[in-house]
PDB file of C-alpha atoms in Angstrom:
ATOM      1  CA  MET A   1      85.363 141.075  25.896  1.00 43.00           C
ATOM      2  CA  ILE A   2      84.998 137.639  27.507  1.00 43.00           C
ATOM      3  CA  GLY A   3      82.130 137.502  29.969  1.00 49.00           C
ATOM      4  CA  ALA A   4      82.579 136.356  33.577  1.00 46.00           C
ATOM      5  CA  LYS A   5      80.773 133.058  32.922  1.00 47.00           C
ATOM      6  CA  ALA A   6      82.823 132.364  29.797  1.00 46.00           C
ATOM      7  CA  LEU A   7      86.051 133.176  31.621  1.00 40.00           C
ATOM      8  CA  SER A   8      85.074 130.876  34.483  1.00 44.00           C
ATOM      9  CA  ALA A   9      84.366 128.085  32.008  1.00 43.00           C
ATOM     10  CA  LEU A  10      87.776 128.567  30.395  1.00 42.00           C
ATOM     11  CA  VAL A  11      89.482 128.327  33.788  1.00 41.00           C
ATOM     12  CA  VAL A  12      87.606 125.118  34.587  1.00 41.00           C
ATOM     13  CA  LEU A  13      88.516 123.643  31.191  1.00 43.00           C
ATOM     14  CA  SER A  14      92.144 124.668  31.703  1.00 41.00           C
ATOM     15  CA  PHE A  15      92.332 122.880  35.048  1.00 40.00           C
ATOM     16  CA  ALA A  16      90.588 119.836  33.613  1.00 41.00           C
ATOM     17  CA  ALA A  17      93.048 119.644  30.728  1.00 41.00           C
ATOM     18  CA  SER A  18      95.968 120.008  33.113  1.00 42.00           C
ATOM     19  CA  GLY A  19      94.633 117.235  35.355  1.00 46.00           C
ATOM     20  CA  ALA A  20      94.007 114.976  32.387  1.00 47.00           C
ATOM     21  CA  SER A  21      97.602 115.285  31.202  1.00 65.00           C
ATOM     22  CA  ALA A  22      99.123 114.495  34.600  1.00 82.00           C
ATOM     23  CA  GLU A  23     100.316 110.929  35.161  1.00 89.00           C
ATOM     24  CA  THR A  24     101.301 108.783  38.097  1.00 94.00           C
ATOM     25  CA  LEU A  25     104.391 106.574  37.961  1.00 97.00           C
ATOM     26  CA  ARG A  26     104.933 103.857  40.555  1.00 98.00           C
ATOM     27  CA  ILE A  27     108.470 102.471  40.671  1.00 98.00           C
ATOM     28  CA  ALA A  28     109.560  99.357  42.559  1.00 98.00           C
ATOM     29  CA  ALA A  29     113.294  99.704  43.192  1.00 98.00           C
ATOM     30  CA  ALA A  30     115.923  97.615  44.931  1.00 97.00           C
ATOM     31  CA  SER A  31     116.902  99.347  48.152  1.00 96.00           C
ATOM     32  CA  ASP A  32     120.560  99.739  47.129  1.00 97.00           C
ATOM     33  CA  LEU A  33     119.204 102.510  44.877  1.00 98.00           C
ATOM     34  CA  LYS A  34     117.639 104.463  47.737  1.00 96.00           C
ATOM     35  CA  PHE A  35     119.931 107.498  47.758  1.00 97.00           C
ATOM     36  CA  ALA A  36     120.790 107.541  44.056  1.00 98.00           C
ATOM     37  CA  MET A  37     117.183 107.098  42.927  1.00 98.00           C
ATOM     38  CA  ASP A  38     115.933 109.799  45.291  1.00 97.00           C
ATOM     39  CA  GLU A  39     118.258 112.266  43.534  1.00 98.00           C
ATOM     40  CA  ILE A  40     117.352 110.993  40.066  1.00 98.00           C
ATOM     41  CA  VAL A  41     113.623 111.303  40.708  1.00 98.00           C
ATOM     42  CA  ALA A  42     114.018 114.771  42.252  1.00 97.00           C
ATOM     43  CA  ASP A  43     115.783 115.992  39.108  1.00 97.00           C
ATOM     44  CA  PHE A  44     113.245 114.298  36.812  1.00 97.00           C
ATOM     45  CA  ARG A  45     110.370 115.956  38.686  1.00 96.00           C
ATOM     46  CA  GLN A  46     111.683 119.419  37.793  1.00 95.00           C
ATOM     47  CA  ASP A  47     110.489 118.886  34.234  1.00 94.00           C
ATOM     48  CA  HIS A  48     107.345 117.025  35.339  1.00 95.00           C
ATOM     49  CA  PRO A  49     105.844 119.155  38.131  1.00 94.00           C
ATOM     50  CA  ASP A  50     102.293 117.922  37.513  1.00 94.00           C
ATOM     51  CA  ASP A  51     103.159 114.218  37.532  1.00 96.00           C
ATOM     52  CA  ALA A  52     103.271 112.031  40.633  1.00 95.00           C
ATOM     53  CA  ILE A  53     106.305 109.743  40.870  1.00 96.00           C
ATOM     54  CA  ASP A  54     106.313 107.303  43.766  1.00 97.00           C
ATOM     55  CA  VAL A  55     109.255 105.012  44.507  1.00 98.00           C
ATOM     56  CA  ILE A  56     108.892 101.986  46.763  1.00 98.00           C
ATOM     57  CA  TYR A  57     112.175 100.474  47.941  1.00 97.00           C
ATOM     58  CA  GLY A  58     112.599  96.867  48.967  1.00 95.00           C
ATOM     59  CA  SER A  59     113.909  93.424  48.103  1.00 95.00           C
ATOM     60  CA  SER A  60     114.297  92.550  44.416  1.00 96.00           C
ATOM     61  CA  GLY A  61     113.054  89.023  45.025  1.00 95.00           C
ATOM     62  CA  ASN A  62     109.942  90.168  46.850  1.00 96.00           C
ATOM     63  CA  PHE A  63     109.098  92.681  44.103  1.00 97.00           C
ATOM     64  CA  HIS A  64     109.544  89.927  41.512  1.00 97.00           C
ATOM     65  CA  THR A  65     106.900  87.854  43.290  1.00 97.00           C
ATOM     66  CA  GLN A  66     104.564  90.802  43.874  1.00 98.00           C
ATOM     67  CA  ILE A  67     104.553  91.836  40.208  1.00 98.00           C
ATOM     68  CA  GLN A  68     103.519  88.320  39.198  1.00 97.00           C
ATOM     69  CA  GLN A  69     100.705  88.575  41.734  1.00 97.00           C
ATOM     70  CA  GLY A  70      99.401  91.832  40.235  1.00 96.00           C
ATOM     71  CA  ALA A  71     101.136  94.519  42.312  1.00 97.00           C
ATOM     72  CA  PRO A  72     100.533  97.936  40.688  1.00 96.00           C
ATOM     73  CA  TYR A  73     104.118  98.826  39.735  1.00 98.00           C
ATOM     74  CA  ASP A  74     104.859 100.563  36.438  1.00 98.00           C
ATOM     75  CA  MET A  75     108.621 100.041  36.502  1.00 98.00           C
ATOM     76  CA  TYR A  76     110.849  97.551  38.262  1.00 98.00           C
ATOM     77  CA  PHE A  77     114.519  98.189  39.068  1.00 98.00           C
ATOM     78  CA  ALA A  78     116.177  95.010  40.337  1.00 98.00           C
ATOM     79  CA  ALA A  79     119.557  94.450  41.959  1.00 97.00           C
ATOM     80  CA  ASP A  80     119.821  91.170  40.039  1.00 97.00           C
ATOM     81  CA  ILE A  81     119.097  91.395  36.319  1.00 97.00           C
ATOM     82  CA  GLU A  82     117.841  87.790  36.289  1.00 97.00           C
ATOM     83  CA  TYR A  83     114.640  88.839  38.072  1.00 97.00           C
ATOM     84  CA  PRO A  84     113.393  91.224  35.347  1.00 98.00           C
ATOM     85  CA  ARG A  85     114.608  88.796  32.675  1.00 98.00           C
ATOM     86  CA  ALA A  86     112.339  86.167  34.205  1.00 98.00           C
ATOM     87  CA  LEU A  87     109.396  88.590  34.136  1.00 98.00           C
ATOM     88  CA  VAL A  88     109.993  89.304  30.462  1.00 98.00           C
ATOM     89  CA  LYS A  89     109.922  85.576  29.693  1.00 98.00           C
ATOM     90  CA  ALA A  90     106.743  85.141  31.737  1.00 98.00           C
ATOM     91  CA  GLY A  91     104.923  87.949  29.923  1.00 97.00           C
ATOM     92  CA  PHE A  92     104.837  90.526  32.733  1.00 98.00           C
ATOM     93  CA  ALA A  93     106.920  93.181  30.937  1.00 98.00           C
ATOM     94  CA  ALA A  94     106.198  95.774  28.253  1.00 98.00           C
ATOM     95  CA  SER A  95     109.875  96.339  27.459  1.00 97.00           C
ATOM     96  CA  ASN A  96     113.109  94.459  27.129  1.00 97.00           C
ATOM     97  CA  VAL A  97     115.408  94.415  30.147  1.00 98.00           C
ATOM     98  CA  ARG A  98     117.721  97.416  30.280  1.00 97.00           C
ATOM     99  CA  PRO A  99     120.958  96.969  32.245  1.00 97.00           C
ATOM    100  CA  TYR A 100     121.585 100.080  34.322  1.00 97.00           C
ATOM    101  CA  ALA A 101     124.515  99.287  36.644  1.00 97.00           C
ATOM    102  CA  THR A 102     126.694  96.757  38.414  1.00 97.00           C
ATOM    103  CA  GLY A 103     126.750  97.026  42.209  1.00 97.00           C
ATOM    104  CA  ARG A 104     129.467  96.213  44.750  1.00 97.00           C
ATOM    105  CA  ILE A 105     129.376  94.912  48.313  1.00 98.00           C
ATOM    106  CA  VAL A 106     131.386  96.246  51.235  1.00 98.00           C
ATOM    107  CA  LEU A 107     132.119  95.297  54.820  1.00 98.00           C
ATOM    108  CA  TRP A 108     130.786  98.269  56.816  1.00 98.00           C
ATOM    109  CA  SER A 109     130.737  99.257  60.482  1.00 98.00           C
ATOM    110  CA  ALA A 110     129.869 102.261  62.603  1.00 96.00           C
ATOM    111  CA  GLN A 111     131.775 100.856  65.599  1.00 96.00           C
ATOM    112  CA  LEU A 112     134.894  99.267  64.100  1.00 97.00           C
ATOM    113  CA  ASP A 113     137.405 100.522  61.559  1.00 97.00           C
ATOM    114  CA  ALA A 114     136.171  98.358  58.716  1.00 97.00           C
ATOM    115  CA  SER A 115     138.728  99.842  56.330  1.00 97.00           C
ATOM    116  CA  GLU A 116     141.381  97.823  58.215  1.00 97.00           C
ATOM    117  CA  LEU A 117     139.436  94.555  57.998  1.00 97.00           C
ATOM    118  CA  THR A 118     138.593  91.884  55.419  1.00 98.00           C
ATOM    119  CA  LEU A 119     136.027  89.083  55.383  1.00 98.00           C
ATOM    120  CA  ALA A 120     138.744  86.718  56.587  1.00 98.00           C
ATOM    121  CA  ASP A 121     138.924  88.709  59.844  1.00 98.00           C
ATOM    122  CA  LEU A 122     135.264  88.152  60.753  1.00 98.00           C
ATOM    123  CA  PRO A 123     135.649  84.906  62.771  1.00 97.00           C
ATOM    124  CA  GLY A 124     138.228  86.517  65.051  1.00 97.00           C
ATOM    125  CA  LEU A 125     136.288  89.691  65.809  1.00 97.00           C
ATOM    126  CA  ASP A 126     134.787  90.226  69.247  1.00 95.00           C
ATOM    127  CA  VAL A 127     131.288  90.955  67.930  1.00 96.00           C
ATOM    128  CA  VAL A 128     127.861  89.591  68.781  1.00 97.00           C
ATOM    129  CA  LYS A 129     126.045  90.125  65.462  1.00 98.00           C
ATOM    130  CA  ILE A 130     127.056  90.349  61.803  1.00 98.00           C
ATOM    131  CA  ALA A 131     124.384  91.621  59.416  1.00 98.00           C
ATOM    132  CA  ILE A 132     123.726  90.651  55.811  1.00 98.00           C
ATOM    133  CA  ALA A 133     120.608  90.842  53.653  1.00 97.00           C
ATOM    134  CA  ASN A 134     118.537  87.673  53.418  1.00 96.00           C
ATOM    135  CA  PRO A 135     120.171  85.564  50.679  1.00 96.00           C
ATOM    136  CA  ALA A 136     116.833  83.923  49.891  1.00 93.00           C
ATOM    137  CA  HIS A 137     115.437  86.994  48.124  1.00 92.00           C
ATOM    138  CA  ALA A 138     117.989  89.832  48.372  1.00 95.00           C
ATOM    139  CA  PRO A 139     120.753  89.789  45.720  1.00 96.00           C
ATOM    140  CA  TYR A 140     123.200  91.641  47.977  1.00 97.00           C
ATOM    141  CA  GLY A 141     122.682  89.013  50.661  1.00 97.00           C
ATOM    142  CA  LYS A 142     123.244  86.240  48.147  1.00 97.00           C
ATOM    143  CA  ARG A 143     126.522  87.837  47.031  1.00 98.00           C
ATOM    144  CA  ALA A 144     127.566  88.318  50.659  1.00 98.00           C
ATOM    145  CA  GLU A 145     127.052  84.604  51.284  1.00 98.00           C
ATOM    146  CA  GLU A 146     129.017  83.737  48.140  1.00 98.00           C
ATOM    147  CA  ALA A 147     131.920  85.938  49.223  1.00 98.00           C
ATOM    148  CA  MET A 148     131.918  84.521  52.746  1.00 98.00           C
ATOM    149  CA  ARG A 149     131.914  80.973  51.428  1.00 98.00           C
ATOM    150  CA  ALA A 150     134.724  81.807  49.015  1.00 98.00           C
ATOM    151  CA  THR A 151     136.708  83.195  51.954  1.00 98.00           C
ATOM    152  CA  GLN A 152     135.813  80.063  53.957  1.00 97.00           C
ATOM    153  CA  VAL A 153     134.324  81.971  56.897  1.00 98.00           C
ATOM    154  CA  TRP A 154     130.620  81.212  56.348  1.00 98.00           C
ATOM    155  CA  ASP A 155     130.429  78.172  58.605  1.00 97.00           C
ATOM    156  CA  GLN A 156     132.423  79.882  61.365  1.00 97.00           C
ATOM    157  CA  ILE A 157     130.236  83.001  61.590  1.00 97.00           C
ATOM    158  CA  GLN A 158     126.815  81.621  60.673  1.00 96.00           C
ATOM    159  CA  ARG A 159     125.579  81.623  64.284  1.00 97.00           C
ATOM    160  CA  LYS A 160     126.295  85.359  64.521  1.00 98.00           C
ATOM    161  CA  LEU A 161     124.427  86.323  61.362  1.00 98.00           C
ATOM    162  CA  VAL A 162     121.294  88.472  61.386  1.00 98.00           C
ATOM    163  CA  PHE A 163     119.361  88.920  58.160  1.00 98.00           C
ATOM    164  CA  GLY A 164     117.848  92.144  56.891  1.00 97.00           C
ATOM    165  CA  GLU A 165     114.736  91.972  54.714  1.00 95.00           C
ATOM    166  CA  ASN A 166     116.670  94.036  52.170  1.00 95.00           C
ATOM    167  CA  ILE A 167     120.038  95.748  51.981  1.00 96.00           C
ATOM    168  CA  ALA A 168     118.749  99.051  53.395  1.00 96.00           C
ATOM    169  CA  GLN A 169     117.404  97.323  56.507  1.00 97.00           C
ATOM    170  CA  THR A 170     120.730  95.494  56.813  1.00 97.00           C
ATOM    171  CA  ALA A 171     122.553  98.830  56.846  1.00 97.00           C
ATOM    172  CA  GLN A 172     120.125 100.073  59.513  1.00 97.00           C
ATOM    173  CA  PHE A 173     120.966  97.089  61.708  1.00 97.00           C
ATOM    174  CA  VAL A 174     124.648  98.031  61.646  1.00 97.00           C
ATOM    175  CA  GLN A 175     124.134 101.781  61.871  1.00 96.00           C
ATOM    176  CA  SER A 176     121.868 101.399  64.918  1.00 96.00           C
ATOM    177  CA  GLY A 177     124.277  99.057  66.711  1.00 95.00           C
ATOM    178  CA  ASN A 178     121.970  96.031  66.581  1.00 96.00           C
ATOM    179  CA  ALA A 179     124.824  94.456  64.623  1.00 98.00           C
ATOM    180  CA  GLN A 180     128.418  95.545  65.071  1.00 98.00           C
ATOM    181  CA  ILE A 181     129.431  94.987  61.453  1.00 98.00           C
ATOM    182  CA  GLY A 182     127.780  93.898  58.215  1.00 98.00           C
ATOM    183  CA  VAL A 183     128.003  93.470  54.473  1.00 98.00           C
ATOM    184  CA  ILE A 184     126.042  96.190  52.678  1.00 98.00           C
ATOM    185  CA  ALA A 185     125.927  97.908  49.289  1.00 98.00           C
ATOM    186  CA  LEU A 186     128.724 100.298  48.354  1.00 98.00           C
ATOM    187  CA  SER A 187     126.020 102.703  47.172  1.00 98.00           C
ATOM    188  CA  LEU A 188     124.674 102.934  50.733  1.00 97.00           C
ATOM    189  CA  ALA A 189     128.118 103.196  52.329  1.00 98.00           C
ATOM    190  CA  LEU A 190     128.821 106.196  50.071  1.00 98.00           C
ATOM    191  CA  SER A 191     125.622 108.008  51.033  1.00 96.00           C
ATOM    192  CA  PRO A 192     126.218 111.168  53.102  1.00 94.00           C
ATOM    193  CA  GLU A 193     124.465 109.670  56.134  1.00 91.00           C
ATOM    194  CA  LEU A 194     126.480 106.451  56.307  1.00 96.00           C
ATOM    195  CA  ALA A 195     129.752 107.944  55.096  1.00 96.00           C
ATOM    196  CA  ALA A 196     129.696 110.293  58.074  1.00 95.00           C
ATOM    197  CA  THR A 197     129.107 107.538  60.631  1.00 95.00           C
ATOM    198  CA  GLY A 198     131.131 104.526  59.505  1.00 96.00           C
ATOM    199  CA  SER A 199     133.925 103.054  57.415  1.00 97.00           C
ATOM    200  CA  TYR A 200     134.097 100.279  54.846  1.00 98.00           C
ATOM    201  CA  TYR A 201     136.217  97.694  53.076  1.00 98.00           C
ATOM    202  CA  LEU A 202     135.409  96.959  49.439  1.00 98.00           C
ATOM    203  CA  VAL A 203     134.921  93.203  49.004  1.00 98.00           C
ATOM    204  CA  PRO A 204     136.862  91.960  45.949  1.00 97.00           C
ATOM    205  CA  GLU A 205     134.436  91.254  43.118  1.00 95.00           C
ATOM    206  CA  ALA A 206     136.283  88.004  42.335  1.00 96.00           C
ATOM    207  CA  LEU A 207     134.751  86.507  45.492  1.00 98.00           C
ATOM    208  CA  HIS A 208     131.182  86.561  44.178  1.00 97.00           C
ATOM    209  CA  GLU A 209     129.058  86.616  41.048  1.00 96.00           C
ATOM    210  CA  PRO A 210     128.549  90.094  39.530  1.00 95.00           C
ATOM    211  CA  LEU A 211     125.701  92.211  40.836  1.00 96.00           C
ATOM    212  CA  GLU A 212     124.464  93.078  37.347  1.00 97.00           C
ATOM    213  CA  GLN A 213     121.295  95.138  37.659  1.00 98.00           C
ATOM    214  CA  GLY A 214     118.494  95.890  35.217  1.00 98.00           C
ATOM    215  CA  PHE A 215     115.009  97.373  34.899  1.00 98.00           C
ATOM    216  CA  ILE A 216     111.826  96.901  32.899  1.00 98.00           C
ATOM    217  CA  ILE A 217     108.596  98.704  32.201  1.00 98.00           C
ATOM    218  CA  THR A 218     105.878  96.379  33.432  1.00 98.00           C
ATOM    219  CA  LYS A 219     102.984  95.169  31.302  1.00 97.00           C
ATOM    220  CA  ARG A 220     100.488  97.374  33.136  1.00 96.00           C
ATOM    221  CA  ALA A 221     102.437 100.480  32.010  1.00 97.00           C
ATOM    222  CA  ALA A 222     102.676  99.482  28.346  1.00 96.00           C
ATOM    223  CA  SER A 223     100.862 102.632  27.201  1.00 95.00           C
ATOM    224  CA  LYS A 224     102.157 104.961  29.901  1.00 96.00           C
ATOM    225  CA  ALA A 225     104.234 107.702  28.278  1.00 96.00           C
ATOM    226  CA  LEU A 226     105.761 108.777  31.580  1.00 97.00           C
ATOM    227  CA  ALA A 227     107.276 105.321  32.099  1.00 98.00           C
ATOM    228  CA  ALA A 228     108.876 105.374  28.651  1.00 97.00           C
ATOM    229  CA  GLU A 229     110.211 108.869  29.287  1.00 97.00           C
ATOM    230  CA  PHE A 230     111.715 107.902  32.641  1.00 98.00           C
ATOM    231  CA  ALA A 231     113.321 104.845  31.039  1.00 98.00           C
ATOM    232  CA  GLU A 232     115.053 107.091  28.514  1.00 97.00           C
ATOM    233  CA  TYR A 233     116.071 109.530  31.256  1.00 98.00           C
ATOM    234  CA  MET A 234     118.006 106.729  32.964  1.00 97.00           C
ATOM    235  CA  SER A 235     120.536 106.946  30.102  1.00 95.00           C
ATOM    236  CA  SER A 236     121.087 110.682  30.494  1.00 97.00           C
ATOM    237  CA  ALA A 237     124.413 112.218  31.452  1.00 96.00           C
ATOM    238  CA  ASN A 238     122.916 113.560  34.681  1.00 97.00           C
ATOM    239  CA  VAL A 239     121.760 110.112  35.819  1.00 97.00           C
ATOM    240  CA  ARG A 240     125.088 108.531  34.930  1.00 96.00           C
ATOM    241  CA  THR A 241     126.892 111.153  37.017  1.00 97.00           C
ATOM    242  CA  ILE A 242     124.665 110.432  40.019  1.00 97.00           C
ATOM    243  CA  MET A 243     125.079 106.673  39.679  1.00 98.00           C
ATOM    244  CA  ARG A 244     128.877 106.938  39.470  1.00 97.00           C
ATOM    245  CA  ARG A 245     128.927 109.060  42.610  1.00 97.00           C
ATOM    246  CA  TYR A 246     127.296 106.207  44.513  1.00 97.00           C
ATOM    247  CA  GLY A 247     129.877 103.703  43.329  1.00 97.00           C
ATOM    248  CA  PHE A 248     127.881 101.979  40.599  1.00 97.00           C
ATOM    249  CA  VAL A 249     129.731 100.688  37.551  1.00 96.00           C
ATOM    250  CA  LEU A 250     127.724 101.621  34.471  1.00 96.00           C
ATOM    251  CA  PRO A 251     127.149  99.539  31.335  1.00 91.00           C
ATOM    252  CA  GLY A 252     130.102 100.032  28.996  1.00 84.00           C
ATOM    253  CA  GLU A 253     132.293 101.347  31.797  1.00 84.00           C
ATOM    254  CA  GLU A 254     133.413  98.086  33.378  1.00 66.00           C
ATOM    255  CA  GLN A 255     136.982  99.404  33.468  1.00 54.00           C
ATOM    256  CA  ARG A 256     135.841 101.653  36.316  1.00 51.00           C
ATOM    257  CA  THR A 257     135.891  98.624  38.602  1.00 50.00           C
ATOM    258  CA  SER A 258     139.677  98.701  38.885  1.00 48.00           C
ATOM    259  CA  ALA A 259     139.537 102.439  39.467  1.00 50.00           C
ATOM    260  CA  ILE A 260     137.119 101.949  42.359  1.00 51.00           C
ATOM    261  CA  GLU A 261     139.424  99.328  43.834  1.00 53.00           C
ATOM    262  CA  SER A 262     142.350 101.747  43.587  1.00 46.00           C
ATOM    263  CA  ASP A 263     140.383 104.559  45.222  1.00 49.00           C
ATOM    264  CA  VAL A 264     139.535 102.349  48.218  1.00 47.00           C
ATOM    265  CA  VAL A 265     143.122 101.175  48.643  1.00 40.00           C
ATOM    266  CA  GLY A 266     144.220 104.782  48.669  1.00 37.00           C
ATOM    267  CA  GLN A 267     141.831 105.817  51.453  1.00 40.00           C
TER     268      GLN A 267
END
């Protein structure tokens, strides 16, 4: 029989081994991924109950700068694939860039019927504020500006614009009523919370450059097995199903863009 002291030692060793095998994964993710990534991480955690997975949402441009300054992120999911590509070239990545989706922008409102509007209608609306993400560092804001310039309304509405730090904050401006209408990510407009409180118009993708998105494993996580495992999980059927549900067009499925357009027209 095992003595009490020996048994106690085995328990201690068991806990120590368990603690040693647990890992922490810190993910910097563009805020258009908020709802989709929350679901993805929740599912991933089911097979990794001892690991800590923290996701910080924000602006792709700000994360790009922070990683170069030594921010402790293990993975970086950007809303503009050019940001992680630049980090790879500068030596801040431990992997190649992996494209994971193409995003779309929508005109969204909780006060107006946005489904009956287009960008061309913005100058004639009786609104005080129009929200977009800051084009200086938020890819969705940059695409919003491009689309507004292509529609030739940018100069007419510029005085009414308010800028969110990222696309999630932009959506909050409109949802709270601080702005009456705004351009946000389709992935946020399709979230249960926003879908229940507002309506949207899908901005034609021909009006702006594609929102091609990609991720990397950062240099600091080069030997972190959990990061490599999560990277592979992003290609799983479960993740692809979640991403499609939030309106993302996946690599190799670009034909879905026309289907999304058709679905919106039919609403």
